[in-house]
PDB file of C-alpha atoms in Angstrom:
ATOM      1  CA  MET A  17     -11.615 -46.493  16.424  1.00 70.00           C
ATOM      2  CA  ASN A  18      -7.890 -46.363  15.840  1.00 77.00           C
ATOM      3  CA  LYS A  19      -6.159 -43.636  13.853  1.00 80.00           C
ATOM      4  CA  THR A  20      -6.428 -45.385  10.476  1.00 83.00           C
ATOM      5  CA  GLU A  21     -10.112 -46.139  10.971  1.00 83.00           C
ATOM      6  CA  LEU A  22     -10.802 -42.525  11.872  1.00 82.00           C
ATOM      7  CA  LEU A  23      -9.013 -41.243   8.794  1.00 86.00           C
ATOM      8  CA  ASN A  24     -10.784 -43.756   6.557  1.00 83.00           C
ATOM      9  CA  LYS A  25     -14.152 -42.664   7.928  1.00 85.00           C
ATOM     10  CA  PHE A  26     -13.712 -38.919   7.753  1.00 82.00           C
ATOM     11  CA  SER A  27     -11.581 -38.247   4.698  1.00 82.00           C
ATOM     12  CA  LYS A  28     -10.849 -39.717   1.287  1.00 81.00           C
ATOM     13  CA  ASP A  29      -8.659 -36.864   0.055  1.00 85.00           C
ATOM     14  CA  ALA A  30      -4.945 -37.696   0.305  1.00 88.00           C
ATOM     15  CA  ASP A  31      -3.754 -34.176   1.170  1.00 90.00           C
ATOM     16  CA  GLU A  32      -6.487 -33.713   3.736  1.00 92.00           C
ATOM     17  CA  ARG A  33      -5.659 -37.052   5.359  1.00 92.00           C
ATOM     18  CA  ILE A  34      -2.091 -35.853   5.927  1.00 94.00           C
ATOM     19  CA  VAL A  35      -3.365 -32.736   7.714  1.00 94.00           C
ATOM     20  CA  LEU A  36      -5.779 -34.764   9.830  1.00 94.00           C
ATOM     21  CA  ALA A  37      -3.145 -37.379  10.666  1.00 94.00           C
ATOM     22  CA  ARG A  38      -0.766 -34.666  11.872  1.00 96.00           C
ATOM     23  CA  ALA A  39      -3.532 -33.207  14.020  1.00 96.00           C
ATOM     24  CA  LEU A  40      -4.168 -36.603  15.605  1.00 94.00           C
ATOM     25  CA  ASP A  41      -0.462 -36.903  16.310  1.00 96.00           C
ATOM     26  CA  GLN A  42      -0.554 -33.590  18.172  1.00 97.00           C
ATOM     27  CA  MET A  43      -3.642 -34.705  20.076  1.00 96.00           C
ATOM     28  CA  ASP A  44      -1.845 -37.857  21.222  1.00 95.00           C
ATOM     29  CA  ARG A  45       1.297 -35.898  22.077  1.00 96.00           C
ATOM     30  CA  ALA A  46      -0.667 -33.496  24.297  1.00 97.00           C
ATOM     31  CA  ALA A  47      -2.280 -36.408  26.123  1.00 94.00           C
ATOM     32  CA  ASN A  48       0.897 -38.467  26.524  1.00 96.00           C
ATOM     33  CA  ARG A  49       3.246 -35.642  27.502  1.00 97.00           C
ATOM     34  CA  SER A  50       0.690 -33.502  29.355  1.00 97.00           C
ATOM     35  CA  ILE A  51       1.687 -30.340  27.489  1.00 97.00           C
ATOM     36  CA  PRO A  52      -0.223 -28.095  25.053  1.00 97.00           C
ATOM     37  CA  CYS A  53       0.445 -29.058  21.427  1.00 97.00           C
ATOM     38  CA  ALA A  54      -0.652 -27.146  18.342  1.00 98.00           C
ATOM     39  CA  THR A  55      -1.132 -27.971  14.692  1.00 98.00           C
ATOM     40  CA  GLN A  56       0.115 -25.753  11.914  1.00 98.00           C
ATOM     41  CA  PHE A  57      -2.351 -23.309  10.377  1.00 98.00           C
ATOM     42  CA  LEU A  58      -5.564 -24.817   9.069  1.00 98.00           C
ATOM     43  CA  SER A  59      -7.760 -23.402   6.349  1.00 96.00           C
ATOM     44  CA  PRO A  60     -11.496 -23.149   7.090  1.00 96.00           C
ATOM     45  CA  ALA A  61     -12.038 -26.308   5.032  1.00 94.00           C
ATOM     46  CA  GLN A  62      -9.367 -28.205   6.948  1.00 96.00           C
ATOM     47  CA  ARG A  63     -10.838 -27.065  10.254  1.00 96.00           C
ATOM     48  CA  ALA A  64     -14.282 -28.201   9.098  1.00 94.00           C
ATOM     49  CA  ALA A  65     -12.801 -31.609   8.257  1.00 94.00           C
ATOM     50  CA  LEU A  66     -11.057 -31.873  11.626  1.00 95.00           C
ATOM     51  CA  GLU A  67     -14.015 -31.006  13.862  1.00 94.00           C
ATOM     52  CA  PRO A  68     -16.088 -34.177  13.288  1.00 93.00           C
ATOM     53  CA  LEU A  69     -12.954 -36.290  13.688  1.00 92.00           C
ATOM     54  CA  LEU A  70     -12.348 -34.672  17.091  1.00 93.00           C
ATOM     55  CA  ALA A  71     -15.929 -35.389  18.082  1.00 92.00           C
ATOM     56  CA  ALA A  72     -15.404 -39.049  17.178  1.00 91.00           C
ATOM     57  CA  SER A  73     -12.207 -39.021  19.249  1.00 90.00           C
ATOM     58  CA  GLY A  74     -14.102 -38.174  22.417  1.00 90.00           C
ATOM     59  CA  HIS A  75     -13.960 -34.363  22.266  1.00 91.00           C
ATOM     60  CA  PRO A  76     -10.389 -33.869  23.522  1.00 94.00           C
ATOM     61  CA  LYS A  77      -9.820 -30.513  25.195  1.00 95.00           C
ATOM     62  CA  HIS A  78      -8.818 -28.110  22.426  1.00 97.00           C
ATOM     63  CA  LEU A  79      -9.274 -24.647  20.996  1.00 97.00           C
ATOM     64  CA  PHE A  80      -8.837 -22.920  17.632  1.00 98.00           C
ATOM     65  CA  HIS A  81      -6.912 -19.661  17.462  1.00 98.00           C
ATOM     66  CA  GLY A  82      -5.615 -17.479  14.658  1.00 98.00           C
ATOM     67  CA  GLY A  83      -4.045 -14.605  16.541  1.00 97.00           C
ATOM     68  CA  TYR A  84      -7.213 -12.516  16.815  1.00 97.00           C
ATOM     69  CA  GLU A  85     -10.951 -12.990  17.172  1.00 95.00           C
ATOM     70  CA  GLY A  86     -12.559 -14.094  13.924  1.00 93.00           C
ATOM     71  CA  ALA A  87      -9.366 -15.159  12.147  1.00 97.00           C
ATOM     72  CA  GLU A  88      -9.955 -17.253   9.057  1.00 96.00           C
ATOM     73  CA  ARG A  89      -6.866 -19.438   9.325  1.00 98.00           C
ATOM     74  CA  THR A  90      -6.327 -20.969  12.755  1.00 98.00           C
ATOM     75  CA  VAL A  91      -4.185 -23.464  14.591  1.00 98.00           C
ATOM     76  CA  CYS A  92      -5.807 -26.169  16.679  1.00 98.00           C
ATOM     77  CA  VAL A  93      -4.300 -26.319  20.150  1.00 98.00           C
ATOM     78  CA  PHE A  94      -4.738 -29.522  22.152  1.00 98.00           C
ATOM     79  CA  LEU A  95      -4.627 -28.921  25.884  1.00 97.00           C
ATOM     80  CA  PRO A  96      -3.598 -31.288  28.695  1.00 95.00           C
ATOM     81  CA  ASP A  97      -6.109 -32.088  31.410  1.00 93.00           C
ATOM     82  CA  TRP A  98      -4.589 -29.595  33.819  1.00 95.00           C
ATOM     83  CA  GLN A  99      -4.882 -26.593  31.505  1.00 95.00           C
ATOM     84  CA  GLU A 100      -7.968 -24.533  30.715  1.00 94.00           C
ATOM     85  CA  PRO A 101      -8.379 -22.625  27.415  1.00 93.00           C
ATOM     86  CA  GLU A 102      -8.200 -19.244  29.151  1.00 94.00           C
ATOM     87  CA  ASP A 103      -4.809 -20.194  30.600  1.00 94.00           C
ATOM     88  CA  TRP A 104      -3.238 -20.856  27.195  1.00 95.00           C
ATOM     89  CA  ALA A 105      -1.130 -17.982  25.844  1.00 96.00           C
ATOM     90  CA  ALA A 106      -1.367 -17.510  22.074  1.00 97.00           C
ATOM     91  CA  GLU A 107       2.097 -15.928  22.079  1.00 97.00           C
ATOM     92  CA  ASP A 108       3.556 -19.351  22.901  1.00 95.00           C
ATOM     93  CA  GLU A 109       2.712 -20.551  19.388  1.00 97.00           C
ATOM     94  CA  LEU A 110       1.960 -17.501  17.244  1.00 98.00           C
ATOM     95  CA  ALA A 111       3.633 -14.252  16.256  1.00 98.00           C
ATOM     96  CA  ALA A 112       2.635 -11.157  14.301  1.00 98.00           C
ATOM     97  CA  ILE A 113       4.808  -9.135  11.950  1.00 98.00           C
ATOM     98  CA  GLU A 114       4.109  -5.761  10.400  1.00 98.00           C
ATOM     99  CA  ALA A 115       5.449  -5.213   6.880  1.00 96.00           C
ATOM    100  CA  ALA A 116       5.422  -1.527   5.953  1.00 95.00           C
ATOM    101  CA  TYR A 117       5.608  -0.339   2.343  1.00 91.00           C
ATOM    102  CA  PRO A 118       5.610   3.081   0.632  1.00 84.00           C
ATOM    103  CA  PRO A 119       2.686   5.228   1.790  1.00 76.00           C
ATOM    104  CA  THR A 120       1.772   6.346  -1.731  1.00 69.00           C
ATOM    105  CA  GLY A 121       1.431   4.383  -4.941  1.00 63.00           C
ATOM    106  CA  ALA A 122       1.775   0.920  -3.426  1.00 70.00           C
ATOM    107  CA  ASP A 123      -0.817  -1.461  -4.782  1.00 84.00           C
ATOM    108  CA  LEU A 124       0.261  -4.620  -2.995  1.00 88.00           C
ATOM    109  CA  THR A 125      -2.329  -7.359  -2.737  1.00 92.00           C
ATOM    110  CA  HIS A 126      -2.761 -10.367  -0.488  1.00 94.00           C
ATOM    111  CA  ARG A 127      -1.490 -12.471  -3.380  1.00 94.00           C
ATOM    112  CA  ASP A 128       1.691 -10.376  -3.720  1.00 95.00           C
ATOM    113  CA  LEU A 129       2.490 -10.720  -0.034  1.00 96.00           C
ATOM    114  CA  LEU A 130       1.721 -14.419   0.131  1.00 97.00           C
ATOM    115  CA  GLY A 131       3.808 -15.025  -2.987  1.00 96.00           C
ATOM    116  CA  GLY A 132       6.732 -13.208  -1.401  1.00 96.00           C
ATOM    117  CA  LEU A 133       6.452 -15.328   1.738  1.00 97.00           C
ATOM    118  CA  MET A 134       6.365 -18.521  -0.292  1.00 97.00           C
ATOM    119  CA  GLY A 135       9.349 -17.222  -2.226  1.00 96.00           C
ATOM    120  CA  ILE A 136      11.539 -17.305   0.886  1.00 97.00           C
ATOM    121  CA  GLY A 137      10.733 -20.963   1.403  1.00 96.00           C
ATOM    122  CA  LEU A 138       7.801 -20.868   3.798  1.00 97.00           C
ATOM    123  CA  THR A 139       4.910 -23.247   3.290  1.00 97.00           C
ATOM    124  CA  ARG A 140       1.309 -22.088   3.527  1.00 97.00           C
ATOM    125  CA  GLU A 141       0.849 -23.962   6.801  1.00 97.00           C
ATOM    126  CA  LYS A 142       3.362 -21.660   8.507  1.00 98.00           C
ATOM    127  CA  VAL A 143       1.400 -18.496   7.726  1.00 98.00           C
ATOM    128  CA  GLY A 144      -1.994 -17.444   9.027  1.00 98.00           C
ATOM    129  CA  ASP A 145      -4.060 -14.478   7.947  1.00 98.00           C
ATOM    130  CA  ILE A 146      -2.479 -11.570   6.085  1.00 98.00           C
ATOM    131  CA  LEU A 147      -4.218  -8.281   6.857  1.00 97.00           C
ATOM    132  CA  VAL A 148      -3.529  -5.835   4.036  1.00 94.00           C
ATOM    133  CA  GLY A 149      -3.701  -2.098   4.747  1.00 91.00           C
ATOM    134  CA  ASP A 150      -2.887   1.093   2.836  1.00 87.00           C
ATOM    135  CA  THR A 151       0.668   1.461   4.122  1.00 90.00           C
ATOM    136  CA  ALA A 152       1.407  -1.855   5.836  1.00 93.00           C
ATOM    137  CA  ALA A 153       0.326  -5.462   6.097  1.00 95.00           C
ATOM    138  CA  GLN A 154       0.081  -7.481   9.288  1.00 98.00           C
ATOM    139  CA  ILE A 155       1.139 -11.113   8.981  1.00 98.00           C
ATOM    140  CA  VAL A 156       0.211 -13.797  11.481  1.00 98.00           C
ATOM    141  CA  CYS A 157       2.625 -16.736  11.530  1.00 98.00           C
ATOM    142  CA  LEU A 158       3.862 -19.595  13.628  1.00 98.00           C
ATOM    143  CA  LYS A 159       6.362 -18.377  16.176  1.00 98.00           C
ATOM    144  CA  GLU A 160       9.059 -20.545  14.611  1.00 97.00           C
ATOM    145  CA  ALA A 161       8.579 -18.780  11.261  1.00 98.00           C
ATOM    146  CA  ALA A 162       8.927 -15.235  12.604  1.00 98.00           C
ATOM    147  CA  PRO A 163      12.776 -15.109  12.536  1.00 98.00           C
ATOM    148  CA  ILE A 164      12.772 -16.306   8.926  1.00 98.00           C
ATOM    149  CA  ILE A 165      10.292 -13.637   7.870  1.00 98.00           C
ATOM    150  CA  LEU A 166      12.098 -10.876   9.758  1.00 98.00           C
ATOM    151  CA  SER A 167      15.478 -11.760   8.250  1.00 97.00           C
ATOM    152  CA  GLN A 168      14.520 -12.695   4.683  1.00 97.00           C
ATOM    153  CA  PHE A 169      11.186 -11.163   3.684  1.00 97.00           C
ATOM    154  CA  ASP A 170      12.391  -7.790   2.405  1.00 94.00           C
ATOM    155  CA  GLN A 171      10.354  -7.355  -0.772  1.00 93.00           C
ATOM    156  CA  ALA A 172       6.865  -8.034  -2.162  1.00 92.00           C
ATOM    157  CA  GLY A 173       6.031  -7.237  -5.742  1.00 86.00           C
ATOM    158  CA  ARG A 174       8.287  -4.349  -6.655  1.00 87.00           C
ATOM    159  CA  TYR A 175       8.221  -2.750  -3.223  1.00 90.00           C
ATOM    160  CA  ARG A 176      10.775  -2.930  -0.450  1.00 92.00           C
ATOM    161  CA  LEU A 177       9.411  -3.762   2.992  1.00 95.00           C
ATOM    162  CA  LYS A 178      10.279  -2.597   6.485  1.00 96.00           C
ATOM    163  CA  LEU A 179       9.540  -5.309   9.014  1.00 97.00           C
ATOM    164  CA  LYS A 180       8.995  -5.357  12.740  1.00 97.00           C
ATOM    165  CA  GLU A 181       7.410  -7.784  15.147  1.00 98.00           C
ATOM    166  CA  ILE A 182       4.277  -6.554  16.880  1.00 98.00           C
ATOM    167  CA  PRO A 183       2.199  -8.043  19.704  1.00 98.00           C
ATOM    168  CA  LEU A 184      -0.826 -10.085  18.712  1.00 98.00           C
ATOM    169  CA  SER A 185      -2.953  -7.523  20.527  1.00 97.00           C
ATOM    170  CA  ALA A 186      -1.888  -4.933  17.922  1.00 97.00           C
ATOM    171  CA  LEU A 187      -3.493  -6.846  15.052  1.00 97.00           C
ATOM    172  CA  SER A 188      -6.207  -4.691  13.509  1.00 95.00           C
ATOM    173  CA  PRO A 189      -8.374  -6.529  10.977  1.00 95.00           C
ATOM    174  CA  ALA A 190     -10.614  -4.258   8.938  1.00 89.00           C
ATOM    175  CA  PRO A 191     -14.329  -4.678   9.613  1.00 88.00           C
ATOM    176  CA  ALA A 192     -15.896  -6.961   7.053  1.00 86.00           C
ATOM    177  CA  GLU A 193     -17.998  -5.261   4.398  1.00 91.00           C
ATOM    178  CA  VAL A 194     -21.330  -7.025   4.203  1.00 94.00           C
ATOM    179  CA  LYS A 195     -24.620  -6.505   2.431  1.00 95.00           C
ATOM    180  CA  LEU A 196     -27.764  -7.571   4.259  1.00 97.00           C
ATOM    181  CA  ILE A 197     -30.203  -9.352   1.965  1.00 97.00           C
ATOM    182  CA  HIS A 198     -33.847  -9.924   2.832  1.00 97.00           C
ATOM    183  CA  ASP A 199     -35.489 -12.465   0.548  1.00 96.00           C
ATOM    184  CA  THR A 200     -37.885 -15.383   0.393  1.00 96.00           C
ATOM    185  CA  VAL A 201     -37.272 -18.880  -0.973  1.00 97.00           C
ATOM    186  CA  SER A 202     -39.630 -21.680  -1.813  1.00 95.00           C
ATOM    187  CA  THR A 203     -37.407 -24.191  -0.036  1.00 96.00           C
ATOM    188  CA  LEU A 204     -34.235 -24.218   2.076  1.00 97.00           C
ATOM    189  CA  ARG A 205     -32.336 -26.177  -0.578  1.00 97.00           C
ATOM    190  CA  LEU A 206     -28.751 -25.154  -1.219  1.00 98.00           C
ATOM    191  CA  ASP A 207     -29.429 -24.014  -4.786  1.00 97.00           C
ATOM    192  CA  ALA A 208     -32.375 -21.828  -3.707  1.00 97.00           C
ATOM    193  CA  VAL A 209     -30.500 -20.130  -0.856  1.00 98.00           C
ATOM    194  CA  LEU A 210     -27.354 -19.723  -2.985  1.00 98.00           C
ATOM    195  CA  ALA A 211     -29.437 -18.045  -5.691  1.00 97.00           C
ATOM    196  CA  ALA A 212     -30.863 -15.609  -3.146  1.00 97.00           C
ATOM    197  CA  GLY A 213     -27.478 -14.847  -1.609  1.00 97.00           C
ATOM    198  CA  PHE A 214     -25.683 -14.110  -4.868  1.00 97.00           C
ATOM    199  CA  SER A 215     -28.607 -12.787  -6.941  1.00 96.00           C
ATOM    200  CA  LEU A 216     -28.555 -15.713  -9.366  1.00 96.00           C
ATOM    201  CA  ALA A 217     -31.141 -17.671 -11.283  1.00 97.00           C
ATOM    202  CA  ARG A 218     -31.800 -20.871  -9.408  1.00 96.00           C
ATOM    203  CA  GLY A 219     -30.752 -22.958 -12.412  1.00 96.00           C
ATOM    204  CA  LYS A 220     -27.406 -21.146 -12.529  1.00 97.00           C
ATOM    205  CA  ALA A 221     -26.945 -21.747  -8.797  1.00 97.00           C
ATOM    206  CA  ALA A 222     -27.675 -25.451  -9.248  1.00 97.00           C
ATOM    207  CA  ASP A 223     -25.057 -25.623 -12.028  1.00 97.00           C
ATOM    208  CA  LEU A 224     -22.442 -24.006  -9.769  1.00 97.00           C
ATOM    209  CA  VAL A 225     -23.144 -26.591  -7.081  1.00 97.00           C
ATOM    210  CA  ALA A 226     -23.033 -29.515  -9.500  1.00 96.00           C
ATOM    211  CA  THR A 227     -19.682 -28.399 -10.959  1.00 96.00           C
ATOM    212  CA  GLY A 228     -17.989 -28.304  -7.550  1.00 95.00           C
ATOM    213  CA  ARG A 229     -17.671 -24.543  -7.103  1.00 96.00           C
ATOM    214  CA  VAL A 230     -19.792 -24.325  -3.955  1.00 97.00           C
ATOM    215  CA  SER A 231     -18.995 -25.217  -0.346  1.00 97.00           C
ATOM    216  CA  LEU A 232     -21.409 -25.485   2.546  1.00 97.00           C
ATOM    217  CA  ASN A 233     -19.761 -24.721   5.895  1.00 96.00           C
ATOM    218  CA  HIS A 234     -16.384 -24.901   4.123  1.00 94.00           C
ATOM    219  CA  ARG A 235     -16.984 -28.413   2.774  1.00 92.00           C
ATOM    220  CA  GLU A 236     -17.513 -28.949  -0.949  1.00 93.00           C
ATOM    221  CA  CYS A 237     -21.111 -29.890  -1.648  1.00 96.00           C
ATOM    222  CA  LEU A 238     -22.281 -31.324  -4.978  1.00 96.00           C
ATOM    223  CA  LYS A 239     -25.932 -31.717  -4.016  1.00 96.00           C
ATOM    224  CA  PRO A 240     -28.188 -28.809  -5.046  1.00 97.00           C
ATOM    225  CA  ASP A 241     -30.944 -30.198  -2.803  1.00 97.00           C
ATOM    226  CA  LYS A 242     -28.778 -30.239   0.346  1.00 97.00           C
ATOM    227  CA  PRO A 243     -30.761 -28.639   3.213  1.00 97.00           C
ATOM    228  CA  VAL A 244     -29.469 -25.308   4.506  1.00 97.00           C
ATOM    229  CA  ALA A 245     -30.067 -24.002   8.037  1.00 97.00           C
ATOM    230  CA  GLN A 246     -29.676 -20.780   9.978  1.00 97.00           C
ATOM    231  CA  GLY A 247     -26.002 -20.038  10.636  1.00 96.00           C
ATOM    232  CA  ASP A 248     -24.729 -21.972   7.619  1.00 97.00           C
ATOM    233  CA  ILE A 249     -21.905 -20.502   5.549  1.00 97.00           C
ATOM    234  CA  LEU A 250     -22.090 -20.697   1.754  1.00 98.00           C
ATOM    235  CA  THR A 251     -19.028 -20.004  -0.370  1.00 97.00           C
ATOM    236  CA  CYS A 252     -18.709 -20.023  -4.145  1.00 97.00           C
ATOM    237  CA  ARG A 253     -15.458 -19.720  -6.058  1.00 94.00           C
ATOM    238  CA  GLY A 254     -15.494 -16.486  -7.986  1.00 93.00           C
ATOM    239  CA  LEU A 255     -18.448 -15.019  -6.098  1.00 95.00           C
ATOM    240  CA  GLY A 256     -17.451 -14.998  -2.434  1.00 95.00           C
ATOM    241  CA  LYS A 257     -19.185 -15.875   0.809  1.00 96.00           C
ATOM    242  CA  CYS A 258     -22.556 -15.422   2.420  1.00 97.00           C
ATOM    243  CA  VAL A 259     -24.038 -16.456   5.756  1.00 98.00           C
ATOM    244  CA  VAL A 260     -27.634 -17.391   6.509  1.00 98.00           C
ATOM    245  CA  LYS A 261     -28.332 -15.089   9.462  1.00 97.00           C
ATOM    246  CA  THR A 262     -31.973 -15.909  10.128  1.00 97.00           C
ATOM    247  CA  VAL A 263     -34.669 -18.237   8.876  1.00 96.00           C
ATOM    248  CA  GLY A 264     -38.059 -16.791   9.708  1.00 93.00           C
ATOM    249  CA  GLY A 265     -41.641 -17.703   9.140  1.00 91.00           C
ATOM    250  CA  GLN A 266     -43.589 -17.774   5.905  1.00 92.00           C
ATOM    251  CA  SER A 267     -44.662 -14.933   3.668  1.00 93.00           C
ATOM    252  CA  ARG A 268     -48.239 -14.437   2.577  1.00 92.00           C
ATOM    253  CA  LYS A 269     -47.468 -16.544  -0.471  1.00 93.00           C
ATOM    254  CA  GLY A 270     -46.164 -19.395   1.649  1.00 93.00           C
ATOM    255  CA  ARG A 271     -42.466 -18.780   0.938  1.00 96.00           C
ATOM    256  CA  ILE A 272     -39.765 -18.974   3.631  1.00 97.00           C
ATOM    257  CA  ILE A 273     -38.418 -15.623   4.806  1.00 97.00           C
ATOM    258  CA  ILE A 274     -34.616 -15.535   5.129  1.00 97.00           C
ATOM    259  CA  GLU A 275     -31.978 -12.963   5.951  1.00 98.00           C
ATOM    260  CA  ILE A 276     -28.530 -13.370   4.419  1.00 98.00           C
ATOM    261  CA  GLU A 277     -25.256 -11.511   4.964  1.00 97.00           C
ATOM    262  CA  ARG A 278     -23.200 -11.375   1.800  1.00 97.00           C
ATOM    263  CA  TYR A 279     -19.533 -10.504   2.206  1.00 95.00           C
ATOM    264  CA  LEU A 280     -18.344  -7.946  -0.336  1.00 90.00           C
TER     265      LEU A 280
END
């Protein structure tokens, strides 16, 4: 399939098609020029949209990286035939900046920091994860955006910031807070598993799915009866995220035993 056929097959959303088209351009550039080429930062949903398109393109050599293990927002790096993933240096594309704020009284949020970055003219695609701490935030960005942040990003909310570039190895994401849920469901339908993960009535869970608030593996899903499997990620706007860790056998009453991690 050519580029247009691929886009027509894998996406109907106009904004998403632009992201996917740019990724295909980088894939072609890496192949034609025999150099590593990276996209801008992708959200989990954009990455989920890109992965099947890459499979249909013959699985070009690539990797996803966000500056540290487990990053939510990542770039997709297309590698030439001569280069292996372990030989690619993240510092060639990404940078990390620490933004320190007053040690007491500061109540800066992710939203405050992201708003400040957008306020200096950066687009969301230039910025990766923002790790918010008690006295400083760590910002992952494209290397090209680092000088702009260092020279212009001096305030977030009502607080002045002190900035310095740090190595990617110094990034220190806080361990995720999760609650382990052991439950049983009558069926591995999306609405049933969602209800178990977020302590909802199954009818309420089905309504959330039908109104477009739920994503399965970062892709919006409007089908309450969509099958769910071990390892699947369920997200719901306003409620958060949970992961199906294990699907076991049956209980004495013939229900399916599941284990879910809910992110708090």
